Structure formats: structure tokens, C-alpha cells
Amino acid sequence: MKLHVVPARTGALWVRQGIRTFWKQPIALSGLFFMFMALMSVSSLVPVIGSFFALMLLPAASLGLMAATREVDLGKFPMPMILASGFRAGKERKRDMLVLGLLYALGFIGVMGLSMLVDGGDFAKLYLVGGALDKETLMTPEFQNAMWLSMLLYLPLSAVFWHAPALVHWHGVPAIKSLFFSTVACLSNWRAFLVFGLLWSFIFLLTALVITLISSFTGDSEFASLALLPVMLMLAAMFFCSTYYSFRDSFVSDVIYA
């Protein structure tokens, strides 16, 4: 396995490939993404440790969506059990996937912990526990600063874990080494990832704007609230599909992984 440095325009290619693959099997991939979301939601309902457990599952669950994308890319139909791919590849790889999950959960809690120093924990509580906050709290400078700080701190955390589950699963890289290689790959291909992130941000924002404008022009105030969530979830499924291609193009291997 060797690092592959790609040009900036490859980031746009990843976006197109993810969208194209999604539309090859839209029902199957949407269903798997909803199962992924349901798994995270149900896990977070467990008292005390629920949110932490859900965070631990995230690397393996995202690997499952990448594996499903690969199946569709190869012309196969992704079955529901593919979401558990991260825990079905042998004892050592299962252990490494659990280590990744634990480290990711600790890292994410650390990000939320730092945001608590800014606003007293309102943003962290909303993100980890859920619920509703009053408009006044949401608009306070402290809450806004905590939100932006969390986003800023999450970027390096995301880079560290971006490729790690796939490296563990398909290349048998130990957990700690996978974090190192993931970081190096993201830094080496930062131009492509910048294009990738900007394009997806544009797609999400443009879609939300179009839905809002349609709601305003038709005078149907309920259209936006009814359409926005399912459309955004469908776009999120396409986004996860595109992450597979960012991994595939960032590493070159003589081994054909299964």
C-alpha cells in the first residue's frame, strides 16, 4: 500500500462518483443510510453511556457504508449485513475497529469538552443529548463561538479518522498506524479535499435554498419542513458514497481487497 497524491480536481470527481453510484441503487443505499442513522439514534438512547456508545460505532458504521458503495460500484447489490463489515473481518481487525471507535469517541468528547469552556455546555448538550434550546440561547455569542470552535476542532479529528476504518478493514493496518496514514493522506491531498468539501457544502446550501424558494413561491409554508429533512438525508447518503472514492484514490495497493 502506497500513498497516492492526486490533483485538486479529483475532489470534484469524488463528488460526481458518489452521486452517480448512489443513483445506481438509490433505494438500497438510502435504506442502508437510514439503517445507519437508526443505529446511531437507538444507541444514543441507552442511559448514561448511549451517546458514547453511538460515537464508538461511527467508524465501523461509516466503513459499512463505504463497503456498500464498493458493492454497487462493482455491480453488486448491497445487503443489510454489509453495515457490519467492520466486525466481520477477523479477530485482529475487529479489535482494531473497536480501538478506533474508542479513540474516536474520546476525541469527539474532547472537542465537545473544549466547547463547554466557551458557552458552559449548551452546544455540547444540544449535540450529544439532543432536545431543544430557546432562540435566545441559540443566538448568543457564547453559543455561536462554541459551535464554530467545535467545527474548527473537528476538522483535524475528521482527517485523522477519515481513512482509518478502511485501512484497518481492507489493508489490515493496525489501528494507531491507520490514524497516522489517514492524517498523512489527508494532508498530502488537502487540495482535493478542499475542493471536495467546498463542493459538498455548496450542494447542501443550494439544495436548502431551492427548497426554501419553492416554498416561498408556492405559498406552501409546510413544503420546506416536509421536504428539507428527507432531501438532506438523501444528500448525506450520497456524501458517504463519495467518501469511498476519496479512500480508493488516496492509496495504491498491489493487493485487491475484498
PDB file of C-alpha atoms in Angstrom:
ATOM      1  CA  MET A   1       0.000   0.000   0.000  1.00  0.00           C
ATOM      2  CA  LYS A   2       1.381   3.387  -1.038  1.00  0.00           C
ATOM      3  CA  LEU A   3       0.114   6.924  -0.698  1.00  0.00           C
ATOM      4  CA  HIS A   4      -1.252   8.395  -3.914  1.00  0.00           C
ATOM      5  CA  VAL A   5      -1.209  12.182  -4.259  1.00  0.00           C
ATOM      6  CA  VAL A   6      -3.999  13.408  -6.547  1.00  0.00           C
ATOM      7  CA  PRO A   7      -4.643  16.808  -8.186  1.00  0.00           C
ATOM      8  CA  ALA A   8      -7.192  19.234  -6.744  1.00  0.00           C
ATOM      9  CA  ARG A   9      -9.763  18.471  -9.468  1.00  0.00           C
ATOM     10  CA  THR A  10     -10.017  14.890  -8.158  1.00  0.00           C
ATOM     11  CA  GLY A  11     -12.112  16.248  -5.284  1.00  0.00           C
ATOM     12  CA  ALA A  12     -14.841  17.157  -7.789  1.00  0.00           C
ATOM     13  CA  LEU A  13     -14.511  13.685  -9.331  1.00  0.00           C
ATOM     14  CA  TRP A  14     -15.159  12.093  -5.923  1.00  0.00           C
ATOM     15  CA  VAL A  15     -18.346  14.096  -5.583  1.00  0.00           C
ATOM     16  CA  ARG A  16     -19.567  13.074  -9.050  1.00  0.00           C
ATOM     17  CA  GLN A  17     -18.688   9.413  -8.477  1.00  0.00           C
ATOM     18  CA  GLY A  18     -20.526   9.341  -5.153  1.00  0.00           C
ATOM     19  CA  ILE A  19     -23.664  10.863  -6.664  1.00  0.00           C
ATOM     20  CA  ARG A  20     -23.528   8.602  -9.726  1.00  0.00           C
ATOM     21  CA  THR A  21     -23.074   5.440  -7.641  1.00  0.00           C
ATOM     22  CA  PHE A  22     -25.931   6.422  -5.350  1.00  0.00           C
ATOM     23  CA  TRP A  23     -28.314   6.665  -8.301  1.00  0.00           C
ATOM     24  CA  LYS A  24     -27.342   3.183  -9.456  1.00  0.00           C
ATOM     25  CA  GLN A  25     -29.010   1.756  -6.333  1.00  0.00           C
ATOM     26  CA  PRO A  26     -30.873   4.687  -4.711  1.00  0.00           C
ATOM     27  CA  ILE A  27     -33.349   2.597  -2.739  1.00  0.00           C
ATOM     28  CA  ALA A  28     -30.759   0.176  -1.376  1.00  0.00           C
ATOM     29  CA  LEU A  29     -28.240   2.865  -0.442  1.00  0.00           C
ATOM     30  CA  SER A  30     -30.920   5.115   1.049  1.00  0.00           C
ATOM     31  CA  GLY A  31     -32.192   2.193   3.090  1.00  0.00           C
ATOM     32  CA  LEU A  32     -28.709   1.386   4.355  1.00  0.00           C
ATOM     33  CA  PHE A  33     -28.131   5.021   5.273  1.00  0.00           C
ATOM     34  CA  PHE A  34     -31.408   5.150   7.196  1.00  0.00           C
ATOM     35  CA  MET A  35     -30.382   1.940   8.983  1.00  0.00           C
ATOM     36  CA  PHE A  36     -27.083   3.642   9.805  1.00  0.00           C
ATOM     37  CA  MET A  37     -28.925   6.666  11.218  1.00  0.00           C
ATOM     38  CA  ALA A  38     -31.342   4.460  13.146  1.00  0.00           C
ATOM     39  CA  LEU A  39     -28.443   2.506  14.666  1.00  0.00           C
ATOM     40  CA  MET A  40     -26.807   5.721  15.851  1.00  0.00           C
ATOM     41  CA  SER A  41     -30.101   7.084  17.204  1.00  0.00           C
ATOM     42  CA  VAL A  42     -31.110   3.918  19.050  1.00  0.00           C
ATOM     43  CA  SER A  43     -27.632   3.514  20.536  1.00  0.00           C
ATOM     44  CA  SER A  44     -27.701   7.072  21.849  1.00  0.00           C
ATOM     45  CA  LEU A  45     -30.927   6.327  23.745  1.00  0.00           C
ATOM     46  CA  VAL A  46     -29.126   3.999  26.164  1.00  0.00           C
ATOM     47  CA  PRO A  47     -28.931   5.835  29.512  1.00  0.00           C
ATOM     48  CA  VAL A  48     -25.612   7.399  30.566  1.00  0.00           C
ATOM     49  CA  ILE A  49     -23.332   5.676  28.014  1.00  0.00           C
ATOM     50  CA  GLY A  50     -25.632   5.800  24.999  1.00  0.00           C
ATOM     51  CA  SER A  51     -24.084   8.785  23.222  1.00  0.00           C
ATOM     52  CA  PHE A  52     -20.559   7.493  23.857  1.00  0.00           C
ATOM     53  CA  PHE A  53     -21.502   4.044  22.527  1.00  0.00           C
ATOM     54  CA  ALA A  54     -23.040   5.608  19.393  1.00  0.00           C
ATOM     55  CA  LEU A  55     -19.819   7.544  18.781  1.00  0.00           C
ATOM     56  CA  MET A  56     -17.815   4.335  19.183  1.00  0.00           C
ATOM     57  CA  LEU A  57     -19.895   2.685  16.459  1.00  0.00           C
ATOM     58  CA  LEU A  58     -19.456   5.531  13.985  1.00  0.00           C
ATOM     59  CA  PRO A  59     -16.116   4.468  12.390  1.00  0.00           C
ATOM     60  CA  ALA A  60     -17.345   0.909  11.794  1.00  0.00           C
ATOM     61  CA  ALA A  61     -20.760   2.076  10.579  1.00  0.00           C
ATOM     62  CA  SER A  62     -19.225   4.559   8.133  1.00  0.00           C
ATOM     63  CA  LEU A  63     -16.971   1.740   6.886  1.00  0.00           C
ATOM     64  CA  GLY A  64     -20.122  -0.270   6.251  1.00  0.00           C
ATOM     65  CA  LEU A  65     -21.487   2.488   4.011  1.00  0.00           C
ATOM     66  CA  MET A  66     -18.192   2.603   2.126  1.00  0.00           C
ATOM     67  CA  ALA A  67     -18.333  -1.165   1.657  1.00  0.00           C
ATOM     68  CA  ALA A  68     -21.899  -0.847   0.347  1.00  0.00           C
ATOM     69  CA  THR A  69     -20.736   1.785  -2.134  1.00  0.00           C
ATOM     70  CA  ARG A  70     -17.987  -0.543  -3.298  1.00  0.00           C
ATOM     71  CA  GLU A  71     -20.515  -3.328  -3.840  1.00  0.00           C
ATOM     72  CA  VAL A  72     -22.657  -1.066  -6.027  1.00  0.00           C
ATOM     73  CA  ASP A  73     -19.575   0.156  -7.881  1.00  0.00           C
ATOM     74  CA  LEU A  74     -18.772  -3.496  -8.701  1.00  0.00           C
ATOM     75  CA  GLY A  75     -22.300  -4.068  -9.980  1.00  0.00           C
ATOM     76  CA  LYS A  76     -23.485  -5.988  -6.923  1.00  0.00           C
ATOM     77  CA  PHE A  77     -26.465  -5.421  -4.636  1.00  0.00           C
ATOM     78  CA  PRO A  78     -25.522  -4.326  -1.092  1.00  0.00           C
ATOM     79  CA  MET A  79     -27.229  -6.460   1.552  1.00  0.00           C
ATOM     80  CA  PRO A  80     -28.082  -5.041   5.022  1.00  0.00           C
ATOM     81  CA  MET A  81     -25.395  -7.086   6.783  1.00  0.00           C
ATOM     82  CA  ILE A  82     -22.728  -5.145   4.903  1.00  0.00           C
ATOM     83  CA  LEU A  83     -23.120  -2.417   7.532  1.00  0.00           C
ATOM     84  CA  ALA A  84     -21.435  -4.810   9.967  1.00  0.00           C
ATOM     85  CA  SER A  85     -18.437  -5.375   7.660  1.00  0.00           C
ATOM     86  CA  GLY A  86     -16.098  -3.780  10.168  1.00  0.00           C
ATOM     87  CA  PHE A  87     -16.810  -6.504  12.708  1.00  0.00           C
ATOM     88  CA  ARG A  88     -16.766  -9.463  10.314  1.00  0.00           C
ATOM     89  CA  ALA A  89     -13.172  -9.417   9.082  1.00  0.00           C
ATOM     90  CA  GLY A  90     -11.341 -11.460  11.690  1.00  0.00           C
ATOM     91  CA  LYS A  91     -10.385 -11.082  15.333  1.00  0.00           C
ATOM     92  CA  GLU A  92      -7.480  -8.656  14.909  1.00  0.00           C
ATOM     93  CA  ARG A  93      -9.320  -6.311  12.573  1.00  0.00           C
ATOM     94  CA  LYS A  94     -12.391  -6.393  14.804  1.00  0.00           C
ATOM     95  CA  ARG A  95     -10.210  -5.422  17.762  1.00  0.00           C
ATOM     96  CA  ASP A  96      -8.594  -2.609  15.791  1.00  0.00           C
ATOM     97  CA  MET A  97     -12.019  -1.340  14.722  1.00  0.00           C
ATOM     98  CA  LEU A  98     -13.102  -1.245  18.357  1.00  0.00           C
ATOM     99  CA  VAL A  99      -9.920   0.656  19.242  1.00  0.00           C
ATOM    100  CA  LEU A 100     -10.710   3.182  16.513  1.00  0.00           C
ATOM    101  CA  GLY A 101     -14.230   3.543  17.854  1.00  0.00           C
ATOM    102  CA  LEU A 102     -12.991   4.150  21.386  1.00  0.00           C
ATOM    103  CA  LEU A 103     -10.404   6.709  20.263  1.00  0.00           C
ATOM    104  CA  TYR A 104     -12.918   8.494  18.056  1.00  0.00           C
ATOM    105  CA  ALA A 105     -15.450   8.734  20.869  1.00  0.00           C
ATOM    106  CA  LEU A 106     -12.809  10.093  23.247  1.00  0.00           C
ATOM    107  CA  GLY A 107     -11.644  12.589  20.639  1.00  0.00           C
ATOM    108  CA  PHE A 108     -15.154  13.807  19.928  1.00  0.00           C
ATOM    109  CA  ILE A 109     -15.976  14.134  23.616  1.00  0.00           C
ATOM    110  CA  GLY A 110     -12.745  16.103  23.971  1.00  0.00           C
ATOM    111  CA  VAL A 111     -13.898  18.516  21.246  1.00  0.00           C
ATOM    112  CA  MET A 112     -17.241  18.970  22.974  1.00  0.00           C
ATOM    113  CA  GLY A 113     -15.461  19.405  26.314  1.00  0.00           C
ATOM    114  CA  LEU A 114     -13.403  22.277  24.942  1.00  0.00           C
ATOM    115  CA  SER A 115     -16.549  23.921  23.560  1.00  0.00           C
ATOM    116  CA  MET A 116     -18.014  23.823  27.075  1.00  0.00           C
ATOM    117  CA  LEU A 117     -15.314  26.239  28.189  1.00  0.00           C
ATOM    118  CA  VAL A 118     -16.848  28.812  25.845  1.00  0.00           C
ATOM    119  CA  ASP A 119     -20.605  28.565  26.472  1.00  0.00           C
ATOM    120  CA  GLY A 120     -20.947  26.464  29.625  1.00  0.00           C
ATOM    121  CA  GLY A 121     -22.032  23.333  27.735  1.00  0.00           C
ATOM    122  CA  ASP A 122     -25.179  24.445  25.873  1.00  0.00           C
ATOM    123  CA  PHE A 123     -23.839  23.463  22.447  1.00  0.00           C
ATOM    124  CA  ALA A 124     -22.375  20.169  23.692  1.00  0.00           C
ATOM    125  CA  LYS A 125     -25.657  19.281  25.379  1.00  0.00           C
ATOM    126  CA  LEU A 126     -27.636  20.004  22.227  1.00  0.00           C
ATOM    127  CA  TYR A 127     -25.261  17.942  20.071  1.00  0.00           C
ATOM    128  CA  LEU A 128     -24.796  14.962  22.379  1.00  0.00           C
ATOM    129  CA  VAL A 129     -28.127  14.735  24.177  1.00  0.00           C
ATOM    130  CA  GLY A 130     -30.474  16.495  21.772  1.00  0.00           C
ATOM    131  CA  GLY A 131     -33.581  18.366  22.725  1.00  0.00           C
ATOM    132  CA  ALA A 132     -34.438  21.990  22.084  1.00  0.00           C
ATOM    133  CA  LEU A 133     -32.972  25.290  23.164  1.00  0.00           C
ATOM    134  CA  ASP A 134     -34.717  28.629  23.139  1.00  0.00           C
ATOM    135  CA  LYS A 135     -33.937  31.048  20.338  1.00  0.00           C
ATOM    136  CA  GLU A 136     -32.227  33.479  22.685  1.00  0.00           C
ATOM    137  CA  THR A 137     -29.683  30.850  23.730  1.00  0.00           C
ATOM    138  CA  LEU A 138     -29.028  29.765  20.151  1.00  0.00           C
ATOM    139  CA  MET A 139     -28.260  33.335  19.117  1.00  0.00           C
ATOM    140  CA  THR A 140     -25.957  34.221  21.989  1.00  0.00           C
ATOM    141  CA  PRO A 141     -22.312  34.960  21.079  1.00  0.00           C
ATOM    142  CA  GLU A 142     -21.163  32.249  23.506  1.00  0.00           C
ATOM    143  CA  PHE A 143     -23.250  29.550  21.806  1.00  0.00           C
ATOM    144  CA  GLN A 144     -22.150  30.682  18.334  1.00  0.00           C
ATOM    145  CA  ASN A 145     -18.490  30.747  19.386  1.00  0.00           C
ATOM    146  CA  ALA A 146     -18.798  27.247  20.863  1.00  0.00           C
ATOM    147  CA  MET A 147     -20.328  25.999  17.612  1.00  0.00           C
ATOM    148  CA  TRP A 148     -17.570  27.483  15.435  1.00  0.00           C
ATOM    149  CA  LEU A 149     -14.849  26.276  17.800  1.00  0.00           C
ATOM    150  CA  SER A 150     -16.264  22.743  17.666  1.00  0.00           C
ATOM    151  CA  MET A 151     -16.340  22.823  13.868  1.00  0.00           C
ATOM    152  CA  LEU A 152     -12.757  24.082  13.740  1.00  0.00           C
ATOM    153  CA  LEU A 153     -11.524  21.395  16.135  1.00  0.00           C
ATOM    154  CA  TYR A 154     -13.487  18.654  14.370  1.00  0.00           C
ATOM    155  CA  LEU A 155     -11.645  19.184  11.074  1.00  0.00           C
ATOM    156  CA  PRO A 156      -8.326  17.686  12.279  1.00  0.00           C
ATOM    157  CA  LEU A 157     -10.217  14.934  14.120  1.00  0.00           C
ATOM    158  CA  SER A 158     -12.022  14.095  10.900  1.00  0.00           C
ATOM    159  CA  ALA A 159      -8.756  13.968   8.942  1.00  0.00           C
ATOM    160  CA  VAL A 160      -7.205  11.607  11.474  1.00  0.00           C
ATOM    161  CA  PHE A 161     -10.109   9.146  11.192  1.00  0.00           C
ATOM    162  CA  TRP A 162     -11.150   9.733   7.555  1.00  0.00           C
ATOM    163  CA  HIS A 163      -9.339   6.747   6.030  1.00  0.00           C
ATOM    164  CA  ALA A 164      -8.590   4.805   9.213  1.00  0.00           C
ATOM    165  CA  PRO A 165     -11.542   2.342   9.249  1.00  0.00           C
ATOM    166  CA  ALA A 166     -10.992   1.458   5.587  1.00  0.00           C
ATOM    167  CA  LEU A 167      -7.245   0.986   6.134  1.00  0.00           C
ATOM    168  CA  VAL A 168      -7.946  -1.376   9.027  1.00  0.00           C
ATOM    169  CA  HIS A 169     -10.641  -3.313   7.179  1.00  0.00           C
ATOM    170  CA  TRP A 170      -9.200  -3.641   3.664  1.00  0.00           C
ATOM    171  CA  HIS A 171      -5.460  -3.424   4.279  1.00  0.00           C
ATOM    172  CA  GLY A 172      -5.096  -4.846   7.782  1.00  0.00           C
ATOM    173  CA  VAL A 173      -3.278  -1.741   9.047  1.00  0.00           C
ATOM    174  CA  PRO A 174      -3.138  -1.615  12.879  1.00  0.00           C
ATOM    175  CA  ALA A 175      -5.390   0.999  14.493  1.00  0.00           C
ATOM    176  CA  ILE A 176      -2.709   3.513  15.531  1.00  0.00           C
ATOM    177  CA  LYS A 177      -0.851   3.263  12.227  1.00  0.00           C
ATOM    178  CA  SER A 178      -4.107   3.712  10.323  1.00  0.00           C
ATOM    179  CA  LEU A 179      -4.646   7.033  12.110  1.00  0.00           C
ATOM    180  CA  PHE A 180      -1.173   8.175  11.092  1.00  0.00           C
ATOM    181  CA  PHE A 181      -1.587   7.110   7.457  1.00  0.00           C
ATOM    182  CA  SER A 182      -5.043   8.700   7.297  1.00  0.00           C
ATOM    183  CA  THR A 183      -3.660  12.003   8.537  1.00  0.00           C
ATOM    184  CA  VAL A 184      -0.751  11.944   6.082  1.00  0.00           C
ATOM    185  CA  ALA A 185      -3.082  11.096   3.175  1.00  0.00           C
ATOM    186  CA  CYS A 186      -5.492  13.922   4.008  1.00  0.00           C
ATOM    187  CA  LEU A 187      -2.670  16.441   4.403  1.00  0.00           C
ATOM    188  CA  SER A 188      -0.979  15.310   1.194  1.00  0.00           C
ATOM    189  CA  ASN A 189      -4.247  15.579  -0.741  1.00  0.00           C
ATOM    190  CA  TRP A 190      -5.529  18.692   1.017  1.00  0.00           C
ATOM    191  CA  ARG A 191      -6.272  20.459  -2.267  1.00  0.00           C
ATOM    192  CA  ALA A 192      -8.557  17.666  -3.449  1.00  0.00           C
ATOM    193  CA  PHE A 193     -10.247  17.505  -0.059  1.00  0.00           C
ATOM    194  CA  LEU A 194     -10.728  21.278  -0.067  1.00  0.00           C
ATOM    195  CA  VAL A 195     -12.498  21.065  -3.422  1.00  0.00           C
ATOM    196  CA  PHE A 196     -14.455  18.057  -2.149  1.00  0.00           C
ATOM    197  CA  GLY A 197     -15.615  19.881   0.988  1.00  0.00           C
ATOM    198  CA  LEU A 198     -16.455  23.125  -0.784  1.00  0.00           C
ATOM    199  CA  LEU A 199     -18.487  21.334  -3.451  1.00  0.00           C
ATOM    200  CA  TRP A 200     -20.495  19.360  -0.921  1.00  0.00           C
ATOM    201  CA  SER A 201     -21.102  22.498   1.150  1.00  0.00           C
ATOM    202  CA  PHE A 202     -22.330  24.263  -1.993  1.00  0.00           C
ATOM    203  CA  ILE A 203     -24.622  21.358  -2.902  1.00  0.00           C
ATOM    204  CA  PHE A 204     -26.183  21.239   0.578  1.00  0.00           C
ATOM    205  CA  LEU A 205     -26.643  25.016   0.778  1.00  0.00           C
ATOM    206  CA  LEU A 206     -28.000  25.323  -2.772  1.00  0.00           C
ATOM    207  CA  THR A 207     -30.478  22.495  -2.182  1.00  0.00           C
ATOM    208  CA  ALA A 208     -31.739  24.104   1.022  1.00  0.00           C
ATOM    209  CA  LEU A 209     -32.066  27.458  -0.774  1.00  0.00           C
ATOM    210  CA  VAL A 210     -34.011  25.941  -3.683  1.00  0.00           C
ATOM    211  CA  ILE A 211     -36.442  24.184  -1.352  1.00  0.00           C
ATOM    212  CA  THR A 212     -36.950  27.375   0.637  1.00  0.00           C
ATOM    213  CA  LEU A 213     -37.558  29.415  -2.539  1.00  0.00           C
ATOM    214  CA  ILE A 214     -40.058  26.859  -3.843  1.00  0.00           C
ATOM    215  CA  SER A 215     -41.891  27.023  -0.533  1.00  0.00           C
ATOM    216  CA  SER A 216     -41.972  30.834  -0.716  1.00  0.00           C
ATOM    217  CA  PHE A 217     -43.134  30.984  -4.341  1.00  0.00           C
ATOM    218  CA  THR A 218     -45.903  28.427  -3.872  1.00  0.00           C
ATOM    219  CA  GLY A 219     -47.046  29.919  -0.588  1.00  0.00           C
ATOM    220  CA  ASP A 220     -46.911  26.470   0.983  1.00  0.00           C
ATOM    221  CA  SER A 221     -45.166  27.002   4.313  1.00  0.00           C
ATOM    222  CA  GLU A 222     -45.199  23.275   5.083  1.00  0.00           C
ATOM    223  CA  PHE A 223     -43.354  22.268   1.909  1.00  0.00           C
ATOM    224  CA  ALA A 224     -39.937  23.267   3.227  1.00  0.00           C
ATOM    225  CA  SER A 225     -40.387  21.497   6.549  1.00  0.00           C
ATOM    226  CA  LEU A 226     -41.652  18.332   4.849  1.00  0.00           C
ATOM    227  CA  ALA A 227     -39.113  18.215   2.031  1.00  0.00           C
ATOM    228  CA  LEU A 228     -35.944  19.518   3.652  1.00  0.00           C
ATOM    229  CA  LEU A 229     -35.179  16.624   6.010  1.00  0.00           C
ATOM    230  CA  PRO A 230     -35.589  13.693   3.567  1.00  0.00           C
ATOM    231  CA  VAL A 231     -33.719  15.538   0.819  1.00  0.00           C
ATOM    232  CA  MET A 232     -30.852  16.404   3.160  1.00  0.00           C
ATOM    233  CA  LEU A 233     -30.663  12.797   4.344  1.00  0.00           C
ATOM    234  CA  MET A 234     -30.513  11.622   0.742  1.00  0.00           C
ATOM    235  CA  LEU A 235     -27.670  14.064   0.062  1.00  0.00           C
ATOM    236  CA  ALA A 236     -25.908  12.809   3.181  1.00  0.00           C
ATOM    237  CA  ALA A 237     -26.139   9.264   1.787  1.00  0.00           C
ATOM    238  CA  MET A 238     -24.525  10.491  -1.444  1.00  0.00           C
ATOM    239  CA  PHE A 239     -21.809  12.175   0.604  1.00  0.00           C
ATOM    240  CA  PHE A 240     -20.957   8.902   2.362  1.00  0.00           C
ATOM    241  CA  CYS A 241     -20.840   7.183  -1.025  1.00  0.00           C
ATOM    242  CA  SER A 242     -18.272   9.710  -2.201  1.00  0.00           C
ATOM    243  CA  THR A 243     -16.013   9.040   0.795  1.00  0.00           C
ATOM    244  CA  TYR A 244     -15.273   5.578  -0.609  1.00  0.00           C
ATOM    245  CA  TYR A 245     -13.749   7.115  -3.738  1.00  0.00           C
ATOM    246  CA  SER A 246     -11.649   9.520  -1.683  1.00  0.00           C
ATOM    247  CA  PHE A 247     -10.148   6.488   0.048  1.00  0.00           C
ATOM    248  CA  ARG A 248      -9.727   4.433  -3.107  1.00  0.00           C
ATOM    249  CA  ASP A 249      -7.818   7.188  -4.890  1.00  0.00           C
ATOM    250  CA  SER A 250      -5.637   8.153  -1.922  1.00  0.00           C
ATOM    251  CA  PHE A 251      -3.874   4.788  -1.693  1.00  0.00           C
ATOM    252  CA  VAL A 252      -2.386   2.420  -4.255  1.00  0.00           C
ATOM    253  CA  SER A 253      -2.054  -1.259  -3.425  1.00  0.00           C
ATOM    254  CA  ASP A 254      -0.980  -4.365  -5.297  1.00  0.00           C
ATOM    255  CA  VAL A 255      -3.496  -6.314  -3.225  1.00  0.00           C
ATOM    256  CA  ILE A 256      -7.084  -6.496  -4.450  1.00  0.00           C
ATOM    257  CA  TYR A 257      -9.143  -6.201  -1.282  1.00  0.00           C
ATOM    258  CA  ALA A 258     -12.428  -7.987  -0.759  1.00  0.00           C
TER     259      ALA A 258
END
